[in-house]
GROMACS .gro file of C-alpha atoms in nm:
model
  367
    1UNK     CA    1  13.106   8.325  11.031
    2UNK     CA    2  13.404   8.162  11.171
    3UNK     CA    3  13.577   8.183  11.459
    4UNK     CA    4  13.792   8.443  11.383
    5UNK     CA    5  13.554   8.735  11.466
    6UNK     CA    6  13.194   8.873  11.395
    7UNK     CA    7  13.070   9.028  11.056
    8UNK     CA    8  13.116   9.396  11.011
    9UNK     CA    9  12.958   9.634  11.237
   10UNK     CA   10  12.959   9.379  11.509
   11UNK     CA   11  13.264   9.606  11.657
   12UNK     CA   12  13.172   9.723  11.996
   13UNK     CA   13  13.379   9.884  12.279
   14UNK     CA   14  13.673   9.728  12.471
   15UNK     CA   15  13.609   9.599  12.871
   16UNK     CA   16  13.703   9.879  13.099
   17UNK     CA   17  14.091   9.810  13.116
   18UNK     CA   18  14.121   9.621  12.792
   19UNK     CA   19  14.270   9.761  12.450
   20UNK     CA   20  13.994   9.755  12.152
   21UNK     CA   21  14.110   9.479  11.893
   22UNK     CA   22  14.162   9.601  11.567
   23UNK     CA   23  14.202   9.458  11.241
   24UNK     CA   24  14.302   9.522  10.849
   25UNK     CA   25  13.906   9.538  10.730
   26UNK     CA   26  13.915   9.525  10.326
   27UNK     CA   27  13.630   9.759  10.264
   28UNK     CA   28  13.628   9.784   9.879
   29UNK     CA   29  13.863   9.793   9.602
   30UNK     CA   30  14.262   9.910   9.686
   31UNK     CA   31  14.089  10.023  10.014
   32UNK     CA   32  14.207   9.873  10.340
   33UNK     CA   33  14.156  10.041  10.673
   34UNK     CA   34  14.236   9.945  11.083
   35UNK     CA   35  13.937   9.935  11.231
   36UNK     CA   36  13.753   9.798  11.539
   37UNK     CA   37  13.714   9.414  11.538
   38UNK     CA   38  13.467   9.202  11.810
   39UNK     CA   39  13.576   8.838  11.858
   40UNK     CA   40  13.335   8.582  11.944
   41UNK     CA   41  13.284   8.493  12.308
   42UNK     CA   42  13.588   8.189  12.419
   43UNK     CA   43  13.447   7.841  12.342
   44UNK     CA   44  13.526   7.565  12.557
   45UNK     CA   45  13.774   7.425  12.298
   46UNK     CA   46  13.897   7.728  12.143
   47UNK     CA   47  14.206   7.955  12.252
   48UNK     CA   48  14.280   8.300  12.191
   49UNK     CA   49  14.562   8.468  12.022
   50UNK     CA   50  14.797   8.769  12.022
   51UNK     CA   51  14.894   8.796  11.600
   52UNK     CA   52  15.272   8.811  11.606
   53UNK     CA   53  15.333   8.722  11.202
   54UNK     CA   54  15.081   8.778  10.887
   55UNK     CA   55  15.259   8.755  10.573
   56UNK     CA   56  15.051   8.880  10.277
   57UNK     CA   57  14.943   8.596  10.012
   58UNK     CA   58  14.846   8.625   9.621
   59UNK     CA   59  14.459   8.532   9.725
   60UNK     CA   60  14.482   8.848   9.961
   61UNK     CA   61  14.613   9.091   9.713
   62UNK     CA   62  14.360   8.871   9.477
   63UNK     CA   63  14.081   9.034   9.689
   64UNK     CA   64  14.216   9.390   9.751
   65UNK     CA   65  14.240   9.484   9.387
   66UNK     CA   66  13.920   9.301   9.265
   67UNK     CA   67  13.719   9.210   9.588
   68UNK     CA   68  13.735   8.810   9.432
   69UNK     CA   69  13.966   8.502   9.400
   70UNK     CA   70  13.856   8.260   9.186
   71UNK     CA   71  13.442   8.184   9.266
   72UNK     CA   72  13.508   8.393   9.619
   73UNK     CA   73  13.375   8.715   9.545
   74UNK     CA   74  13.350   8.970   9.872
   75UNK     CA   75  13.042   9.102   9.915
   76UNK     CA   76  13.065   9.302  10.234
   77UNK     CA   77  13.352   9.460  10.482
   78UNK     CA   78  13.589   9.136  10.542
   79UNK     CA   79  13.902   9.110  10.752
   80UNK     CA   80  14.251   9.023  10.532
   81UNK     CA   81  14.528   8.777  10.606
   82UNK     CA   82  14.569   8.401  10.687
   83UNK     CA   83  14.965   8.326  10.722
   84UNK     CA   84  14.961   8.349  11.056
   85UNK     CA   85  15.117   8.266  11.378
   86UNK     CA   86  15.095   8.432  11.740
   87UNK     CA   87  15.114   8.380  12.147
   88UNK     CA   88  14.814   8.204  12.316
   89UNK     CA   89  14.662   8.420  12.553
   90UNK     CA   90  14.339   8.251  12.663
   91UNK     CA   91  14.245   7.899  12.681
   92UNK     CA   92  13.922   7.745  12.670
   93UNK     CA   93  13.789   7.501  12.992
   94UNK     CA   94  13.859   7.171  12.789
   95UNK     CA   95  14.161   7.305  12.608
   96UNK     CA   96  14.444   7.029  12.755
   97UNK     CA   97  14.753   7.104  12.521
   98UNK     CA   98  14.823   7.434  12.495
   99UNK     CA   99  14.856   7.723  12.795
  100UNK     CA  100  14.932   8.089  12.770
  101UNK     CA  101  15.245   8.194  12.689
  102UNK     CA  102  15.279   7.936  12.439
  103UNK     CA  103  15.388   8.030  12.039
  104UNK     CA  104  15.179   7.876  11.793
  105UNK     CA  105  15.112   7.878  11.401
  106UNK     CA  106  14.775   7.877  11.314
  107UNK     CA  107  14.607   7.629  11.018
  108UNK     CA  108  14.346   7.855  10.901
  109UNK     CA  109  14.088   7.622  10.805
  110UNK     CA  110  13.755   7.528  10.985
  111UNK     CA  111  13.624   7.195  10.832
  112UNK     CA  112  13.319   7.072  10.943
  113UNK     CA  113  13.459   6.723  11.065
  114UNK     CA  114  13.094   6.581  10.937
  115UNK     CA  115  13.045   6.590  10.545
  116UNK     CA  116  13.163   6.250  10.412
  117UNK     CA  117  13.493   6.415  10.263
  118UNK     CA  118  13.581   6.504  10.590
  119UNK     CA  119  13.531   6.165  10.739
  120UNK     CA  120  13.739   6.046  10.446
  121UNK     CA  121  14.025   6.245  10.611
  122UNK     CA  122  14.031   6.483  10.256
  123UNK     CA  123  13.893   6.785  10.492
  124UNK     CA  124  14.066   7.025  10.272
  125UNK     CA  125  13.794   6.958   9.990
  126UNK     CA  126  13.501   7.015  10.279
  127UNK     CA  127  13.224   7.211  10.138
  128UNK     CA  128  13.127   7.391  10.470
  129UNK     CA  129  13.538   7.501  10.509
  130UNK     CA  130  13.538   7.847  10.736
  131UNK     CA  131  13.856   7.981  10.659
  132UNK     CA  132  13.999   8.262  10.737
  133UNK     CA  133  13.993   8.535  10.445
  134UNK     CA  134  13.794   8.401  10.318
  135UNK     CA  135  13.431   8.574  10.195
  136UNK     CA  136  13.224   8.600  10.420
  137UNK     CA  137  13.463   8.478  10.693
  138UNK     CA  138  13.712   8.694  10.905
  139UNK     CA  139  14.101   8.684  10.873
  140UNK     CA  140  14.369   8.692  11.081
  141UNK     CA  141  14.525   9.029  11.019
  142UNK     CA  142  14.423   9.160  11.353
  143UNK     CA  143  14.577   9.205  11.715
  144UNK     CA  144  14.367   8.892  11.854
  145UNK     CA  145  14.160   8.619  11.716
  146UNK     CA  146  13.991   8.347  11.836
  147UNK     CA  147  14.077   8.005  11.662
  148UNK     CA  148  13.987   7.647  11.743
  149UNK     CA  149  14.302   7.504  11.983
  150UNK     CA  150  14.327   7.205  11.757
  151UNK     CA  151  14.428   7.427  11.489
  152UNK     CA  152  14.699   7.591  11.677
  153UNK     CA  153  15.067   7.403  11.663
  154UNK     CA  154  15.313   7.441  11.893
  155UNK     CA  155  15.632   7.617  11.808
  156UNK     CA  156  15.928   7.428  11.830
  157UNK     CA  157  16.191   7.633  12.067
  158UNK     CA  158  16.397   7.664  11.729
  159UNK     CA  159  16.127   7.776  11.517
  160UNK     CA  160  16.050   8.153  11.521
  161UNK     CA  161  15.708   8.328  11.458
  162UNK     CA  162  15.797   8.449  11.108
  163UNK     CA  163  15.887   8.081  11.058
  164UNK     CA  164  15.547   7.987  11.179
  165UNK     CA  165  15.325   8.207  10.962
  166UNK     CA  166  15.547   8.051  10.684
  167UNK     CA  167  15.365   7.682  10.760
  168UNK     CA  168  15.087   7.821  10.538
  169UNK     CA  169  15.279   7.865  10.195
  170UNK     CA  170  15.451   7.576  10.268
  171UNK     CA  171  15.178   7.397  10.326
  172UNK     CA  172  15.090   7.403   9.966
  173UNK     CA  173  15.375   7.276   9.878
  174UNK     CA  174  15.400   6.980  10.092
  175UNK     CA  175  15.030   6.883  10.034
  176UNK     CA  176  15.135   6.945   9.614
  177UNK     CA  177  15.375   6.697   9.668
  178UNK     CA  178  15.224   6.437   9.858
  179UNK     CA  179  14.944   6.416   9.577
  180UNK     CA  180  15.240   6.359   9.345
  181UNK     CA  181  15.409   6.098   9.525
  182UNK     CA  182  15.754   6.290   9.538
  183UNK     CA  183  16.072   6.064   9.686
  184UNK     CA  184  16.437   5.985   9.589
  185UNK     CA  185  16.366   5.858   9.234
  186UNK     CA  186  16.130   6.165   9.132
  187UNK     CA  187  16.310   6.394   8.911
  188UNK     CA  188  16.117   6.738   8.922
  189UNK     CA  189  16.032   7.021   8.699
  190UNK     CA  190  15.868   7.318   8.854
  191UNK     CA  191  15.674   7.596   8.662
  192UNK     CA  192  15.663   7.907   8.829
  193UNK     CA  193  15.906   8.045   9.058
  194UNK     CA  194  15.695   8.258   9.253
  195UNK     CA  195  15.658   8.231   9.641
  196UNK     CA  196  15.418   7.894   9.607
  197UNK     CA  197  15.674   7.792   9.285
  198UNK     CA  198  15.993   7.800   9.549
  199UNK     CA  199  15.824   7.636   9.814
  200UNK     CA  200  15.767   7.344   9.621
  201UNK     CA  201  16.061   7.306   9.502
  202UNK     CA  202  16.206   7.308   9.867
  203UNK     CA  203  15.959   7.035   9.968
  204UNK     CA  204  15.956   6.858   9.686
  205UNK     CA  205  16.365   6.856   9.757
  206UNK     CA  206  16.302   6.779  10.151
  207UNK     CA  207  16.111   6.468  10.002
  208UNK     CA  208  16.400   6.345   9.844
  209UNK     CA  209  16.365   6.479   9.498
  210UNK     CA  210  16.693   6.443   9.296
  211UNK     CA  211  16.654   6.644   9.081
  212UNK     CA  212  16.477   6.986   9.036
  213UNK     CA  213  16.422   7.237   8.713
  214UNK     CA  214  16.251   7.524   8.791
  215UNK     CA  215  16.160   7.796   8.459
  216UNK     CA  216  16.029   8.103   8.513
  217UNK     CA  217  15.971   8.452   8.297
  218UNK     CA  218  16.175   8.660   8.523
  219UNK     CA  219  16.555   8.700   8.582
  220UNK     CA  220  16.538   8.772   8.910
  221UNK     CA  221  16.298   8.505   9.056
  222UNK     CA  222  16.540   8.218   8.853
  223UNK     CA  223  16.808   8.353   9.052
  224UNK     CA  224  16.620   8.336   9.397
  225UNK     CA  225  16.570   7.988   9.275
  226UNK     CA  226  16.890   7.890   9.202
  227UNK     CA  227  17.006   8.013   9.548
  228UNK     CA  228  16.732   7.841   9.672
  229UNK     CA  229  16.874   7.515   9.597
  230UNK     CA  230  16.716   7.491   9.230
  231UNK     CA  231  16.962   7.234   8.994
  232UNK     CA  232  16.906   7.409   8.745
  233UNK     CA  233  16.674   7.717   8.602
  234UNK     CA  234  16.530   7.808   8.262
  235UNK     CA  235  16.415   8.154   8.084
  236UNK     CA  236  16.079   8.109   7.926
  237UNK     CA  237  15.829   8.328   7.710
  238UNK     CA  238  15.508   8.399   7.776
  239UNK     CA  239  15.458   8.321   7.399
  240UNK     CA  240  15.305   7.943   7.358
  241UNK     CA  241  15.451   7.920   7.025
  242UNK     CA  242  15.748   7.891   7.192
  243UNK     CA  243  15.640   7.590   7.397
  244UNK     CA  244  15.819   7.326   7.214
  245UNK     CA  245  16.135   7.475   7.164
  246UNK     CA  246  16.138   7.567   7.547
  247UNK     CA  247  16.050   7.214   7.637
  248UNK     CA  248  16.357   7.103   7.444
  249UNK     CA  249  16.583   7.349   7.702
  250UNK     CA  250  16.399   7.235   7.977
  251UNK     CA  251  16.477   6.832   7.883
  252UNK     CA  252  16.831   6.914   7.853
  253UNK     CA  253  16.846   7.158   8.162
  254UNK     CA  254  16.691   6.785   8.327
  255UNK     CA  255  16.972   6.545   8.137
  256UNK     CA  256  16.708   6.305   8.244
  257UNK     CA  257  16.322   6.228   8.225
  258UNK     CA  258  16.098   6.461   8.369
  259UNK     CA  259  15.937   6.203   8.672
  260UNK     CA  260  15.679   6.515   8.836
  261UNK     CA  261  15.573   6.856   8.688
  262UNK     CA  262  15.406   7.104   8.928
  263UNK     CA  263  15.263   7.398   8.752
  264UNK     CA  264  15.229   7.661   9.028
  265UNK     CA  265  15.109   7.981   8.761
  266UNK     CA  266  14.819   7.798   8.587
  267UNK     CA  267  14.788   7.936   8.282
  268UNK     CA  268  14.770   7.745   7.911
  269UNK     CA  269  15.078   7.771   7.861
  270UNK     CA  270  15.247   7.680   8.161
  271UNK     CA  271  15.022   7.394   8.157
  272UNK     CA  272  15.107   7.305   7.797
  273UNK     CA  273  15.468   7.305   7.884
  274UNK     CA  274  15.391   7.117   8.129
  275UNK     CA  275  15.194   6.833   7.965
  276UNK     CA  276  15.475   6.813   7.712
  277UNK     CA  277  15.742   6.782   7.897
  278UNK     CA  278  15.649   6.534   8.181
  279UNK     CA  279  15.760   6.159   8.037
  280UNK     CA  280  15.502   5.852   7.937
  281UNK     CA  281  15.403   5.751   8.250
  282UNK     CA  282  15.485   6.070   8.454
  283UNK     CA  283  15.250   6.303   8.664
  284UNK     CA  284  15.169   6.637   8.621
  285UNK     CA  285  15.051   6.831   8.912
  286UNK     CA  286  14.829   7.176   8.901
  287UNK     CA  287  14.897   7.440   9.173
  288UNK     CA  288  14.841   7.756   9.058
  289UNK     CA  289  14.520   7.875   8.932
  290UNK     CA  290  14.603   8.150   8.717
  291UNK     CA  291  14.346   8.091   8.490
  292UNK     CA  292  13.973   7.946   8.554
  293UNK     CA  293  13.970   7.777   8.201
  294UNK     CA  294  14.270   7.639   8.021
  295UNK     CA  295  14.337   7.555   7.646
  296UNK     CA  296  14.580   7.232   7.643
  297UNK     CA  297  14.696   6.957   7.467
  298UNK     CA  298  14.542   6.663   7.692
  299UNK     CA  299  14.488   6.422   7.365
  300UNK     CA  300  14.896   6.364   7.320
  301UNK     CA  301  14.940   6.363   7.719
  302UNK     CA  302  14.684   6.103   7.744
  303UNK     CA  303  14.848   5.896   7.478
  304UNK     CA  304  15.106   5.879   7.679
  305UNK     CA  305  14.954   5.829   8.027
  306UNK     CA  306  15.037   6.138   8.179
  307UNK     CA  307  14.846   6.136   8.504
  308UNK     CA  308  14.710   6.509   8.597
  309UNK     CA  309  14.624   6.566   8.962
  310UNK     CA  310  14.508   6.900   9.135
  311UNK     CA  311  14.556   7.011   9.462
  312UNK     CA  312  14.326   7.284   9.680
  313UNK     CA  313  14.473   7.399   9.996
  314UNK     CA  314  14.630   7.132  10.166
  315UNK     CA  315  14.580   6.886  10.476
  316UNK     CA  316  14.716   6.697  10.817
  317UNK     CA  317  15.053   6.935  10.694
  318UNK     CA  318  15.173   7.180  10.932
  319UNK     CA  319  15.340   6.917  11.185
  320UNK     CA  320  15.577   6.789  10.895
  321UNK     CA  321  15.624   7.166  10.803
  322UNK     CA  322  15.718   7.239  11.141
  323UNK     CA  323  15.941   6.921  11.137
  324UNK     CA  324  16.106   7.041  10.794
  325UNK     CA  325  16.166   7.384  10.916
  326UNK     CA  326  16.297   7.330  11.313
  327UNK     CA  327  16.534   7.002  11.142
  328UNK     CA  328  16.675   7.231  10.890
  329UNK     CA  329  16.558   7.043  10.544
  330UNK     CA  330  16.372   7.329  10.468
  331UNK     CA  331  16.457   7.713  10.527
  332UNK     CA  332  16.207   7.967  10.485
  333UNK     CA  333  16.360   8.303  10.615
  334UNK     CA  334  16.490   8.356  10.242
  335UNK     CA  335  16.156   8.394  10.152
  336UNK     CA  336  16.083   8.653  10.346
  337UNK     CA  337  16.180   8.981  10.160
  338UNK     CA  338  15.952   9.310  10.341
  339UNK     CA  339  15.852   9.351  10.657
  340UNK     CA  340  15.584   9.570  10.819
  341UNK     CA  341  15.440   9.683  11.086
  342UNK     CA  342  15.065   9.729  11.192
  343UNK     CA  343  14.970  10.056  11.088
  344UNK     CA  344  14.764  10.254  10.865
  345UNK     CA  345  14.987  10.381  10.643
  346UNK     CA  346  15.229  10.022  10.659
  347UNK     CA  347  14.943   9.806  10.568
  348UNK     CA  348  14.915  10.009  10.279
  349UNK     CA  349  15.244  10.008  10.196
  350UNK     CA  350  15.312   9.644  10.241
  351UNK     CA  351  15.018   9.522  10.034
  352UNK     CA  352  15.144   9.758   9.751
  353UNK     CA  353  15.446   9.627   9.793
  354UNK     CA  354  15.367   9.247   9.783
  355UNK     CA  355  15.120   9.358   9.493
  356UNK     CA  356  15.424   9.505   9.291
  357UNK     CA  357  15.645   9.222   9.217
  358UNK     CA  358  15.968   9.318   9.149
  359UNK     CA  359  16.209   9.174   9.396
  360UNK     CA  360  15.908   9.106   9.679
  361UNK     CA  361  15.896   8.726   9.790
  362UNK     CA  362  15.697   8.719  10.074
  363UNK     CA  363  15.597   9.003  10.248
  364UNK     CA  364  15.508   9.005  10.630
  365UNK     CA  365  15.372   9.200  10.877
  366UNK     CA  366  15.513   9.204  11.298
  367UNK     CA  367  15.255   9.302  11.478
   0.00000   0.00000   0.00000
């Protein structure tokens, strides 16, 4: 179990004086409840903190309406959430840079800093990873948790909670295009315009991107795009016979070679698309993971030395997020379309919400 709290039925009564902590426990399918949730005892390099901003993620919703993402199946009462960012309200004895008081966003990852990947620096890929929400370990959808303190980043004075919880999405997007190599001379189609979709396209512009097409299936998600900062957008099908005729658009939407293609949906035709369109010598770049298996044409894009990369979670990111967001390169509080608060009858209506689509970006809970 991670630091984040104890397995279910671990919940025992508050210290005289003290309010009980209690957390979003998914219990089975579409059923979330606020419950009673028992953090670990204070190690000497861990901190604890008061959740101030959980936005709601497609791995969450993922969970609540099949109890699995991907291989991560939950198999018994788990706590939700991982965008998250709070106020430190407990240090541990040989915790040096952070005090009480302080505002911090929280990576939600618990490598083990042993396994050769992590002494490789590629932690993210760690095969021992606690993270939070992630079966069987807690998330951070409660009132407290306890966290290690060198997984807690200080706030910038500039840089508000909502902002901080918002490291996590972007995250992905900075680690996406860091694997790519994205700078100045990197022309950029995006597939996908989706929450992880628009945050790579605003790092991938913060890198210095000159460029960025972004093509999506729905009206209203192109035109969050374009107001986003997108150079241009494109209308797509979900039918893959219309790949090639949609790749012609897309090349023309460009007016120049396509240098980078991130596919944040994952599916075989998103992928197709984007194997088509990327130029000789280009990179295409997999993000989403909308499908475990995927049909494509890899014989034509290896002909022409298209490079695919993948990405899983991210790494060493949230001080450059921080730095993006408190310099102004990158502005999140767009994103952020619903907001919540921490009760019963909001959690339910804010994960139906974020599970509905429609005009929802990201939505967060302030707790």
């Amino acid at each position: 179990m991670g630091k984040g709290g104890m397995s279910h039925g671990s919940a025992g009564e508050a210290k005289d004086g003290e309010e009980e902590n209690m957390a979003a426990w998914l219990l089975g399918i579409n059923t979330l409840k606020i419950q009673p949730f028992k953090l670990p005892p204070l190690g000497p390099h861990d901190v604890k903190i008061r959740m101030k901003a959980v936005g709601i993620c497609g791995s969450d919703v993922h969970y609540l309406k099949t109890m699995r993402c991907a291989d991560f199946i939950v198999k018994e009462p788990m706590v939700i959430g991982h965008e998250c960012a709070g106020i430190i309200e407990e240090v541990g004895s040989e915790v040096k840079k952070l005090v009480p008081g302080d505002r911090v966003a929280l990576e939600p990852g618990i490598s083990c800093w042993r396994c050769n990947l992590c002494k490789e620096g590629r932690y993210n890929l760690c095969p021992e990873m606690k993270f939070f929400a992630t079966p069987p370990v807690h998330g951070s959808l409660a009132n407290q948790v306890v966290h290690p303190a060198d997984l807690c980043f200080k706030l910038p004075d500039s840089v508000s909670l909502e902002e901080g919880a918002m490291c996590e999405p972007l995250s992905v997007g900075v680690h996406a295009c860091r694997r790519a190599n994205i700078g100045p001379e990197t022309n950029v189609l995006v597939m996908g315009a989706g929450p992880i979709g628009l945050v790579t396209m605003l790092a991938a512009r913060a890198f210095g991107a000159p460029r960025i097409v972004i093509v999506d299936v729905d009206d209203h998600r192109l035109s969050v795009a374009k107001e986003l900062g997108a150079d241009d957008i494109v209308k797509v099908s979900t039918n893959i016979q219309d790949v090639a005729e949609e790749v012609s658009q897309i090349h023309k939407a460009m007016e120049a070679g396509i240098d980078v293609t991130f596919d944040c949906a994952g599916f075989n035709k998103t992928m197709s698309t984007a194997l088509s369109a990327t130029r000789a010598g280009g990179k295409v770049c997999l993000v989403g993971m909308g499908h475990s298996e995927m049909t494509v044409p890899l014989t034509p894009a290896a002909a022409r030395e298209v490079d695919v990369v993948g990405i899983f979670r991210y790494k060493n990111t949230w001080p450059l997020c921080l730095e993006f967001i408190s310099s102004g390169k990158i502005d999140v509080k767009p994103l952020i379309t619903h907001r919540f608060g921490f009760s019963q009858k909001e959690v339910e209506e804010a994960f139906e919400t974020s599970a509905g689509g429609g005009n929802a970006i990201k939505v967060m809970f302030n707790l």
